Amino acid sequence: MSNKEIFQIPPSFAAQAGVDGAHLRQMTADAARDPERFWLDQAGRLDWTRRPTLASGSSFADDVSIRWFADGRLNASVNCLDRHLAERGEQIALIWQGQEASQVERLTYRALHERVCRMANVLRGLGVERGDRVAIHLPMVIEGVVAMLACARIGALHVVLFGGFSAEGLADRLNDSGAVAIITADEARRGPKRIALKTVMDEALARGVPGVRHMLVLSVTGIDLPMQEGRDLALAPLLAQASSDCPPADMEAEDPLFLLYTSGSTGKPKGMVHSTGGYMVWASFTHEMVFDHREGDVFWCTADISWITGHTYVVYGPLANGGTILLFEGLPSYPAPGRWWEVIDTHKVTTFYTAPTAIRSLMRDDDAVVKGYALDSLRLLGSVGEPISPDAWIWFHEAVGRGRCPVVDTWWQTETGGILIAPIPGAVPQKPGSATLPLPGVDAVLLTDKGEVIDGEGEGCLCIARSWPGQARTIWGGHERFRQTYFSFSPGYYFSGDGARRDADGYYWITGRIDDVINVSGHRIGTAEVEDVVATDHRFVECAAVGVPHDIKGQGLVVFVVARDASVPDLADAASLAVTKGIGRYAVPERVYLVPDLPKTRSGKIVRRLLRKIACHELDGLGDLSTLADATIVDRLIAVVGPAK
Ligand code: ATP
Ligand code: MG
């Protein structure tokens, strides 16, 4: 990872950016000097029914209590909809692009408001009350966004569940959250395939989910399905009958807005609880700052709404800021490679936010594909979810952004509610592979294993020394687990679980998860370091590094690589050489496996804990596999590595 390569802000971008270097320095200084004042000012970006007079009342000590704007009252759906009606009622709030090119729907703020009110009345009509949990299990259709905002309107907590979860994964999360109602669909379209949603939900409920009273079923593909009397209801007729007038619930700032499960890359997913006031301030603040939001933007975040990225940057951030969002139902390469680029050109997308896993898979296509599109509406690109290798960053910047669009690599977590570390694009020059600098008011620190603060350049565990408004308040039903997981590593600090390096310019480079750090003969190696050097060789599509016990070295390095063309000779040697050249002789891998694919979560993150077990031939207790995108990968990996020992 080089520190040398710096991408300055293109003058054309800087000339129009909302926040320049001087402005950012001022904000950072203000937030540090008088955080109370700074955040109360930021709270002014929302409409409150009672304006808060207090900012933070948080403490990371003892029992851990996180509170922001505690005497304020507001409603999140009002902030995303009603307050825009006077000025931008006829502006497009949401462009929905279905899987087929001809399926396009555009909703104005007024139309979206009306649909949300109807849905909210349907829920109220079924007896859903403030504080109840409602599970949303839908494909990328307009009703997904509508259902989230409808819950917010009546003060119910939404729990959005990914459409690809198994019955077991669904049942676990439904029971953990205590959902009383479910909004699902008949089927989802996924390329040429149809994914059963209601049928899987039926199976989930058959496993015993006593809290669920109602299941509302949206018709997407229109197939006939058995409906259980007294429990299941077709959604369309209820929406048609419902009133479009729905007074919003007046919520306390600290009332929870939603609960959402983490991706489960490291183990059992955690149900994070987010508040109404602090979360909404954070969503609006970070969306405006990091994406340089301005009038006329068309904002496309490709995340599924069932991930935190979908919550904060498909729905709440851009709508709170009166933006136009694009929601795309389809896949990047269906019916043909280049589909995403076509969507960008068709809808004149200005801001495109996606994940390294998607970028890597698009890099696999011939460059002629992306070159075939104009992409001239784009002005800013973003990445989230995993460390992005400098190699993928540069491809994104050159091939997609045509060298004209800054790339914001954004570091954050389900727990953080929104972005914490990222370049403000008009103010901070970028280095490929670095998430750059913390946002104003984000007190990032690096700690040693023993909890000592590292000053200046160095590498350690990424922690945050002070609460920020978007921080999760607790784990649903598990405050002690919350305290233990995030606040026991070093008292007074929020522990992210990620490792990072800080360079001489103060830029942060995420090195991977602390649990995945590999220690070879006393040398600590972050997974991202190894994976970056292998990724530079374009014969490899992807790579994952893990540490396994080694008698002499403590740990040895094992590397899994996915080749572009597995029939090319000597690929394992090439990967090994890339590591020793890029990192050092000591890092020579014990083994390199050429594998057909890597195990990933449904949000596209590599699940290294599983690779470690397989590399060690420990096949008992592979742990929770419900978060895997494709569970068949386990057997395919074992076929390469060999059976249990
Ligand atoms: P679980 O906590 O259940 O194991 P998860 O951590 O994958 O799952 P998320 O909250 O979806 O669940 O992901 C957050 C994590 O993703 C971060 O802790 C970090 O490891 C990784 N991540 C996100 N953005 C970036 C980024 N820009 N650079 C590097 N890593 C990132
Ligand atoms: Mg995590």
GROMACS .gro file of C-alpha atoms in nm, residues 194-552:
model
  359
  194ARG     CA    1  -3.749  -1.639  -0.938
  195ILE     CA    2  -3.682  -1.644  -0.565
  196ALA     CA    3  -3.970  -1.763  -0.350
  197LEU     CA    4  -4.025  -1.517  -0.068
  198LYS     CA    5  -4.361  -1.597   0.089
  199THR     CA    6  -4.307  -1.973   0.067
  200VAL     CA    7  -3.977  -1.943   0.254
  201MET     CA    8  -4.147  -1.715   0.506
  202ASP     CA    9  -4.422  -1.980   0.550
  203GLU     CA   10  -4.148  -2.232   0.626
  204ALA     CA   11  -3.987  -1.991   0.870
  205LEU     CA   12  -4.316  -1.942   1.055
  206ALA     CA   13  -4.375  -2.319   1.057
  207ARG     CA   14  -4.059  -2.351   1.264
  208GLY     CA   15  -4.239  -2.166   1.542
  209VAL     CA   16  -4.253  -1.788   1.547
  210PRO     CA   17  -4.538  -1.727   1.790
  211GLY     CA   18  -4.519  -1.347   1.791
  212VAL     CA   19  -4.621  -1.296   1.427
  213ARG     CA   20  -4.991  -1.213   1.388
  214HIS     CA   21  -5.007  -1.095   1.027
  215MET     CA   22  -4.831  -1.148   0.699
  216LEU     CA   23  -4.900  -0.895   0.425
  217VAL     CA   24  -4.820  -1.024   0.078
  218LEU     CA   25  -4.725  -0.798  -0.212
  219SER     CA   26  -4.776  -0.933  -0.559
  220VAL     CA   27  -4.454  -0.889  -0.761
  221THR     CA   28  -4.464  -1.169  -1.016
  222GLY     CA   29  -4.833  -1.240  -0.964
  223ILE     CA   30  -4.820  -1.613  -0.893
  224ASP     CA   31  -5.094  -1.786  -0.696
  225LEU     CA   32  -4.999  -1.887  -0.347
  226PRO     CA   33  -5.181  -2.049  -0.058
  227MET     CA   34  -5.287  -1.791   0.200
  228GLN     CA   35  -5.337  -1.885   0.562
  229GLU     CA   36  -5.678  -1.774   0.682
  230GLY     CA   37  -5.663  -1.518   0.957
  231ARG     CA   38  -5.290  -1.458   0.916
  232ASP     CA   39  -5.209  -1.381   0.552
  233LEU     CA   40  -5.353  -1.085   0.363
  234ALA     CA   41  -5.299  -0.960   0.009
  235LEU     CA   42  -5.146  -0.614   0.036
  236ALA     CA   43  -5.281  -0.445  -0.278
  237PRO     CA   44  -5.652  -0.434  -0.183
  238LEU     CA   45  -5.567  -0.305   0.164
  239LEU     CA   46  -5.354  -0.026   0.019
  240ALA     CA   47  -5.628   0.065  -0.227
  241GLN     CA   48  -5.883   0.100   0.055
  242ALA     CA   49  -5.655   0.280   0.299
  243SER     CA   50  -5.678   0.653   0.355
  244SER     CA   51  -5.392   0.867   0.229
  245ASP     CA   52  -5.412   1.083   0.538
  246CYS     CA   53  -5.201   0.953   0.822
  247PRO     CA   54  -5.099   1.174   1.112
  248PRO     CA   55  -4.741   1.092   1.208
  249ALA     CA   56  -4.650   0.965   1.554
  250ASP     CA   57  -4.465   1.225   1.756
  251MET     CA   58  -4.152   1.040   1.866
  252GLU     CA   59  -3.892   1.109   2.129
  253ALA     CA   60  -3.545   1.151   1.981
  254GLU     CA   61  -3.432   0.844   2.171
  255ASP     CA   62  -3.723   0.623   2.062
  256PRO     CA   63  -3.580   0.352   1.841
  257LEU     CA   64  -3.635   0.391   1.466
  258PHE     CA   65  -3.534   0.041   1.363
  259LEU     CA   66  -3.338  -0.263   1.449
  260LEU     CA   67  -3.111  -0.428   1.199
  261TYR     CA   68  -2.887  -0.733   1.207
  262THR     CA   69  -2.516  -0.704   1.123
  263SER     CA   70  -2.386  -0.895   0.821
  264GLY     CA   71  -2.257  -1.186   1.029
  265SER     CA   72  -1.904  -1.196   0.883
  266THR     CA   73  -1.756  -1.283   1.220
  267GLY     CA   74  -2.026  -1.486   1.389
  268LYS     CA   75  -2.382  -1.464   1.512
  269PRO     CA   76  -2.545  -1.147   1.377
  270LYS     CA   77  -2.621  -0.876   1.628
  271GLY     CA   78  -2.953  -0.688   1.625
  272MET     CA   79  -2.840  -0.327   1.642
  273VAL     CA   80  -3.090  -0.070   1.768
  274HIS     CA   81  -3.084   0.276   1.612
  275SER     CA   82  -3.253   0.583   1.754
  276THR     CA   83  -3.475   0.834   1.573
  277GLY     CA   84  -3.311   1.173   1.638
  278GLY     CA   85  -2.940   1.094   1.644
  279TYR     CA   86  -2.960   0.850   1.354
  280MET     CA   87  -3.151   1.094   1.134
  281VAL     CA   88  -2.906   1.376   1.205
  282TRP     CA   89  -2.621   1.142   1.119
  283ALA     CA   90  -2.785   1.014   0.799
  284SER     CA   91  -2.852   1.366   0.675
  285PHE     CA   92  -2.515   1.511   0.783
  286THR     CA   93  -2.300   1.234   0.635
  287HIS     CA   94  -2.499   1.207   0.312
  288GLU     CA   95  -2.461   1.576   0.248
  289MET     CA   96  -2.094   1.596   0.348
  290VAL     CA   97  -1.950   1.279   0.198
  291PHE     CA   98  -2.154   1.276  -0.121
  292ASP     CA   99  -2.139   1.653  -0.165
  293HIS     CA  100  -2.514   1.642  -0.207
  294ARG     CA  101  -2.665   1.917  -0.415
  295GLU     CA  102  -2.982   2.007  -0.598
  296GLY     CA  103  -3.037   1.796  -0.908
  297ASP     CA  104  -2.831   1.497  -0.796
  298VAL     CA  105  -2.949   1.149  -0.885
  299PHE     CA  106  -2.810   0.928  -0.613
  300TRP     CA  107  -2.765   0.558  -0.670
  301CYS     CA  108  -2.654   0.340  -0.383
  302THR     CA  109  -2.655  -0.019  -0.506
  303ALA     CA  110  -2.692  -0.177  -0.160
  304ASP     CA  111  -2.991  -0.393  -0.087
  305ILE     CA  112  -3.222  -0.214   0.154
  306SER     CA  113  -3.175  -0.498   0.400
  307TRP     CA  114  -2.822  -0.377   0.482
  308ILE     CA  115  -2.737  -0.071   0.684
  309THR     CA  116  -2.599   0.092   0.370
  310GLY     CA  117  -2.943   0.056   0.215
  311HIS     CA  118  -3.107   0.208   0.522
  312THR     CA  119  -2.884   0.511   0.554
  313TYR     CA  120  -2.791   0.584   0.192
  314VAL     CA  121  -3.076   0.444  -0.013
  315VAL     CA  122  -3.350   0.574   0.212
  316TYR     CA  123  -3.297   0.802   0.510
  317GLY     CA  124  -2.997   1.021   0.419
  318PRO     CA  125  -3.088   1.120   0.064
  319LEU     CA  126  -3.461   1.158   0.135
  320ALA     CA  127  -3.398   1.365   0.449
  321ASN     CA  128  -3.190   1.591   0.223
  322GLY     CA  129  -3.460   1.616  -0.044
  323GLY     CA  130  -3.259   1.422  -0.301
  324THR     CA  131  -3.361   1.192  -0.584
  325ILE     CA  132  -3.282   0.826  -0.528
  326LEU     CA  133  -3.255   0.546  -0.777
  327LEU     CA  134  -3.371   0.200  -0.680
  328PHE     CA  135  -3.264  -0.081  -0.913
  329GLU     CA  136  -3.425  -0.420  -0.894
  330GLY     CA  137  -3.184  -0.608  -1.118
  331LEU     CA  138  -2.831  -0.746  -1.127
  332PRO     CA  139  -2.508  -0.581  -1.253
  333SER     CA  140  -2.476  -0.809  -1.554
  334TYR     CA  141  -2.825  -0.918  -1.646
  335PRO     CA  142  -2.939  -0.959  -1.919
  336ALA     CA  143  -2.587  -0.871  -2.034
  337PRO     CA  144  -2.265  -0.725  -1.896
  338GLY     CA  145  -2.286  -0.350  -1.874
  339ARG     CA  146  -2.638  -0.337  -1.733
  340TRP     CA  147  -2.535  -0.111  -1.444
  341TRP     CA  148  -2.365   0.131  -1.684
  342GLU     CA  149  -2.677   0.138  -1.894
  343VAL     CA  150  -2.882   0.229  -1.584
  344ILE     CA  151  -2.641   0.514  -1.506
  345ASP     CA  152  -2.671   0.653  -1.858
  346THR     CA  153  -3.048   0.610  -1.878
  347HIS     CA  154  -3.123   0.787  -1.550
  348LYS     CA  155  -2.834   1.034  -1.556
  349VAL     CA  156  -2.697   0.913  -1.225
  350THR     CA  157  -2.460   1.168  -1.070
  351THR     CA  158  -2.347   0.982  -0.761
  352PHE     CA  159  -2.278   0.611  -0.762
  353TYR     CA  160  -2.208   0.424  -0.437
  354THR     CA  161  -2.122   0.054  -0.442
  355ALA     CA  162  -1.900  -0.215  -0.285
  356PRO     CA  163  -1.552  -0.353  -0.364
  357THR     CA  164  -1.697  -0.698  -0.427
  358ALA     CA  165  -1.914  -0.554  -0.707
  359ILE     CA  166  -1.627  -0.346  -0.845
  360ARG     CA  167  -1.404  -0.653  -0.861
  361SER     CA  168  -1.668  -0.853  -1.039
  362LEU     CA  169  -1.721  -0.572  -1.292
  363MET     CA  170  -1.346  -0.556  -1.351
  364ARG     CA  171  -1.376  -0.912  -1.478
  365ASP     CA  172  -1.572  -0.791  -1.780
  366ASP     CA  173  -1.378  -0.681  -2.081
  367ASP     CA  174  -1.297  -0.309  -2.050
  368ALA     CA  175  -1.472  -0.260  -2.383
  369VAL     CA  176  -1.800  -0.309  -2.196
  370VAL     CA  177  -1.767  -0.007  -1.969
  371LYS     CA  178  -1.608   0.197  -2.248
  372GLY     CA  179  -1.925   0.149  -2.450
  373TYR     CA  180  -2.120   0.382  -2.220
  374ALA     CA  181  -2.099   0.760  -2.187
  375LEU     CA  182  -2.116   0.774  -1.805
  376ASP     CA  183  -2.091   1.150  -1.843
  377SER     CA  184  -2.357   1.227  -1.582
  378LEU     CA  185  -2.135   1.084  -1.306
  379ARG     CA  186  -1.952   1.326  -1.082
  380LEU     CA  187  -1.876   1.124  -0.768
  381LEU     CA  188  -1.810   0.757  -0.689
  382GLY     CA  189  -1.816   0.578  -0.356
  383SER     CA  190  -1.718   0.243  -0.207
  384VAL     CA  191  -1.817   0.067   0.116
  385GLY     CA  192  -1.815  -0.271   0.283
  386GLU     CA  193  -1.459  -0.398   0.270
  387PRO     CA  194  -1.115  -0.255   0.217
  388ILE     CA  195  -1.088  -0.164  -0.152
  389SER     CA  196  -0.756  -0.262  -0.302
  390PRO     CA  197  -0.567   0.028  -0.465
  391ASP     CA  198  -0.589  -0.167  -0.786
  392ALA     CA  199  -0.971  -0.179  -0.782
  393TRP     CA  200  -0.988   0.182  -0.666
  394ILE     CA  201  -0.783   0.295  -0.966
  395TRP     CA  202  -0.992   0.093  -1.207
  396PHE     CA  203  -1.308   0.246  -1.061
  397HIS     CA  204  -1.159   0.593  -1.086
  398GLU     CA  205  -1.027   0.552  -1.442
  399ALA     CA  206  -1.267   0.317  -1.619
  400VAL     CA  207  -1.590   0.429  -1.453
  401GLY     CA  208  -1.512   0.782  -1.333
  402ARG     CA  209  -1.297   0.859  -1.641
  403GLY     CA  210  -1.049   1.026  -1.410
  404ARG     CA  211  -1.297   1.304  -1.348
  405CYS     CA  212  -1.486   1.181  -1.039
  406PRO     CA  213  -1.341   1.168  -0.689
  407VAL     CA  214  -1.377   0.828  -0.522
  408VAL     CA  215  -1.492   0.829  -0.161
  409ASP     CA  216  -1.388   0.513   0.023
  410THR     CA  217  -1.620   0.516   0.323
  411TRP     CA  218  -1.549   0.322   0.640
  412TRP     CA  219  -1.837   0.246   0.875
  413GLN     CA  220  -2.043  -0.035   1.027
  414THR     CA  221  -2.401  -0.133   1.108
  415GLU     CA  222  -2.315  -0.018   1.460
  416THR     CA  223  -2.207   0.329   1.352
  417GLY     CA  224  -2.531   0.415   1.169
  418GLY     CA  225  -2.347   0.605   0.898
  419ILE     CA  226  -2.005   0.692   0.762
  420LEU     CA  227  -1.730   0.777   1.014
  421ILE     CA  228  -1.414   0.788   0.802
  422ALA     CA  229  -1.414   0.911   0.442
  423PRO     CA  230  -1.272   1.190   0.230
  424ILE     CA  231  -1.496   1.495   0.201
  425PRO     CA  232  -1.459   1.505  -0.177
  426GLY     CA  233  -1.409   1.878  -0.230
  427ALA     CA  234  -1.167   1.904   0.060
  428VAL     CA  235  -0.955   1.591   0.099
  429PRO     CA  236  -0.722   1.453  -0.172
  430GLN     CA  237  -0.755   1.077  -0.202
  431LYS     CA  238  -0.508   0.792  -0.178
  432PRO     CA  239  -0.630   0.468  -0.337
  433GLY     CA  240  -0.697   0.215  -0.063
  434SER     CA  241  -0.731   0.466   0.219
  435ALA     CA  242  -1.058   0.579   0.376
  436THR     CA  243  -0.859   0.895   0.454
  437LEU     CA  244  -0.977   1.111   0.748
  438PRO     CA  245  -1.246   1.095   1.016
  439LEU     CA  246  -1.544   1.326   0.966
  440PRO     CA  247  -1.575   1.634   1.189
  441GLY     CA  248  -1.672   1.527   1.541
  442VAL     CA  249  -1.546   1.170   1.494
  443ASP     CA  250  -1.273   1.109   1.748
  444ALA     CA  251  -1.091   0.813   1.591
  445VAL     CA  252  -0.795   0.663   1.776
  446LEU     CA  253  -0.563   0.369   1.732
  447LEU     CA  254  -0.499   0.153   2.037
  448THR     CA  255  -0.241  -0.116   2.096
  449ASP     CA  256  -0.348  -0.466   2.205
  450LYS     CA  257  -0.304  -0.345   2.561
  451GLY     CA  258  -0.526  -0.044   2.508
  452GLU     CA  259  -0.254   0.221   2.492
  453VAL     CA  260  -0.314   0.514   2.259
  454ILE     CA  261  -0.085   0.527   1.955
  455ASP     CA  262   0.014   0.879   1.851
  456GLY     CA  263   0.110   0.979   1.499
  457GLU     CA  264   0.199   0.715   1.248
  458GLY     CA  265   0.127   0.360   1.353
  459GLU     CA  266  -0.096   0.059   1.334
  460GLY     CA  267  -0.347  -0.070   1.585
  461CYS     CA  268  -0.706  -0.129   1.667
  462LEU     CA  269  -0.945   0.133   1.537
  463CYS     CA  270  -1.152   0.275   1.822
  464ILE     CA  271  -1.364   0.585   1.874
  465ALA     CA  272  -1.309   0.789   2.187
  466ARG     CA  273  -1.640   0.974   2.199
  467SER     CA  274  -2.000   0.905   2.103
  468TRP     CA  275  -2.143   1.046   1.778
  469PRO     CA  276  -2.515   1.093   1.711
  470GLY     CA  277  -2.557   0.798   1.471
  471GLN     CA  278  -2.415   0.540   1.709
  472ALA     CA  279  -2.627   0.231   1.780
  473ARG     CA  280  -2.780   0.246   2.127
  474THR     CA  281  -2.772  -0.121   2.216
  475ILE     CA  282  -2.811  -0.476   2.088
  476TRP     CA  283  -3.178  -0.567   2.088
  477GLY     CA  284  -3.246  -0.766   2.404
  478GLY     CA  285  -2.875  -0.781   2.487
  479HIS     CA  286  -2.735  -0.468   2.642
  480GLU     CA  287  -2.472  -0.667   2.830
  481ARG     CA  288  -2.355  -0.826   2.503
  482PHE     CA  289  -2.340  -0.473   2.360
  483ARG     CA  290  -2.124  -0.350   2.647
  484GLN     CA  291  -1.905  -0.657   2.638
  485THR     CA  292  -1.855  -0.657   2.259
  486TYR     CA  293  -1.782  -0.290   2.204
  487PHE     CA  294  -1.677  -0.128   2.530
  488SER     CA  295  -1.476  -0.381   2.728
  489PHE     CA  296  -1.161  -0.385   2.512
  490SER     CA  297  -1.039  -0.061   2.660
  491PRO     CA  298  -1.263   0.132   2.902
  492GLY     CA  299  -1.390   0.458   2.760
  493TYR     CA  300  -1.353   0.358   2.396
  494TYR     CA  301  -1.587   0.216   2.134
  495PHE     CA  302  -1.404  -0.084   1.986
  496SER     CA  303  -1.474  -0.134   1.616
  497GLY     CA  304  -1.308  -0.473   1.578
  498ASP     CA  305  -1.117  -0.345   1.273
  499GLY     CA  306  -0.745  -0.283   1.247
  500ALA     CA  307  -0.603   0.026   1.081
  501ARG     CA  308  -0.279   0.200   0.999
  502ARG     CA  309  -0.235   0.576   1.017
  503ASP     CA  310   0.019   0.734   0.784
  504ALA     CA  311   0.222   1.052   0.814
  505ASP     CA  312  -0.067   1.258   0.674
  506GLY     CA  313  -0.305   1.118   0.934
  507TYR     CA  314  -0.483   0.907   0.672
  508TYR     CA  315  -0.640   0.580   0.788
  509TRP     CA  316  -0.587   0.254   0.602
  510ILE     CA  317  -0.816  -0.027   0.718
  511THR     CA  318  -0.606  -0.344   0.738
  512GLY     CA  319  -0.892  -0.587   0.805
  513ARG     CA  320  -1.060  -0.729   1.110
  514ILE     CA  321  -0.851  -0.762   1.425
  515ASP     CA  322  -0.961  -1.125   1.466
  516ASP     CA  323  -0.821  -1.198   1.121
  517VAL     CA  324  -0.477  -1.045   1.176
  518ILE     CA  325  -0.207  -1.300   1.094
  519ASN     CA  326   0.105  -1.321   1.307
  520VAL     CA  327   0.395  -1.489   1.127
  521SER     CA  328   0.712  -1.522   1.336
  522GLY     CA  329   0.619  -1.210   1.528
  523HIS     CA  330   0.527  -1.006   1.218
  524ARG     CA  331   0.167  -0.890   1.222
  525ILE     CA  332   0.007  -0.894   0.879
  526GLY     CA  333  -0.338  -0.752   0.803
  527THR     CA  334  -0.547  -0.955   0.560
  528ALA     CA  335  -0.591  -0.652   0.334
  529GLU     CA  336  -0.214  -0.618   0.287
  530VAL     CA  337  -0.181  -0.969   0.148
  531GLU     CA  338  -0.497  -0.948  -0.058
  532ASP     CA  339  -0.393  -0.617  -0.214
  533VAL     CA  340  -0.062  -0.746  -0.342
  534VAL     CA  341  -0.222  -1.052  -0.499
  535ALA     CA  342  -0.501  -0.843  -0.653
  536THR     CA  343  -0.248  -0.638  -0.847
  537ASP     CA  344  -0.187  -0.943  -1.066
  538HIS     CA  345  -0.478  -0.937  -1.305
  539ARG     CA  346  -0.475  -1.311  -1.352
  540PHE     CA  347  -0.651  -1.319  -1.015
  541VAL     CA  348  -1.003  -1.201  -0.962
  542GLU     CA  349  -1.013  -1.221  -0.587
  543CYS     CA  350  -0.814  -1.346  -0.297
  544ALA     CA  351  -0.846  -1.408   0.076
  545ALA     CA  352  -0.568  -1.463   0.328
  546VAL     CA  353  -0.596  -1.643   0.662
  547GLY     CA  354  -0.358  -1.755   0.934
  548VAL     CA  355  -0.330  -2.117   1.049
  549PRO     CA  356  -0.133  -2.254   1.345
  550HIS     CA  357   0.233  -2.327   1.263
  551ASP     CA  358   0.479  -2.508   1.493
  552ILE     CA  359   0.772  -2.277   1.433
   0.00000   0.00000   0.00000
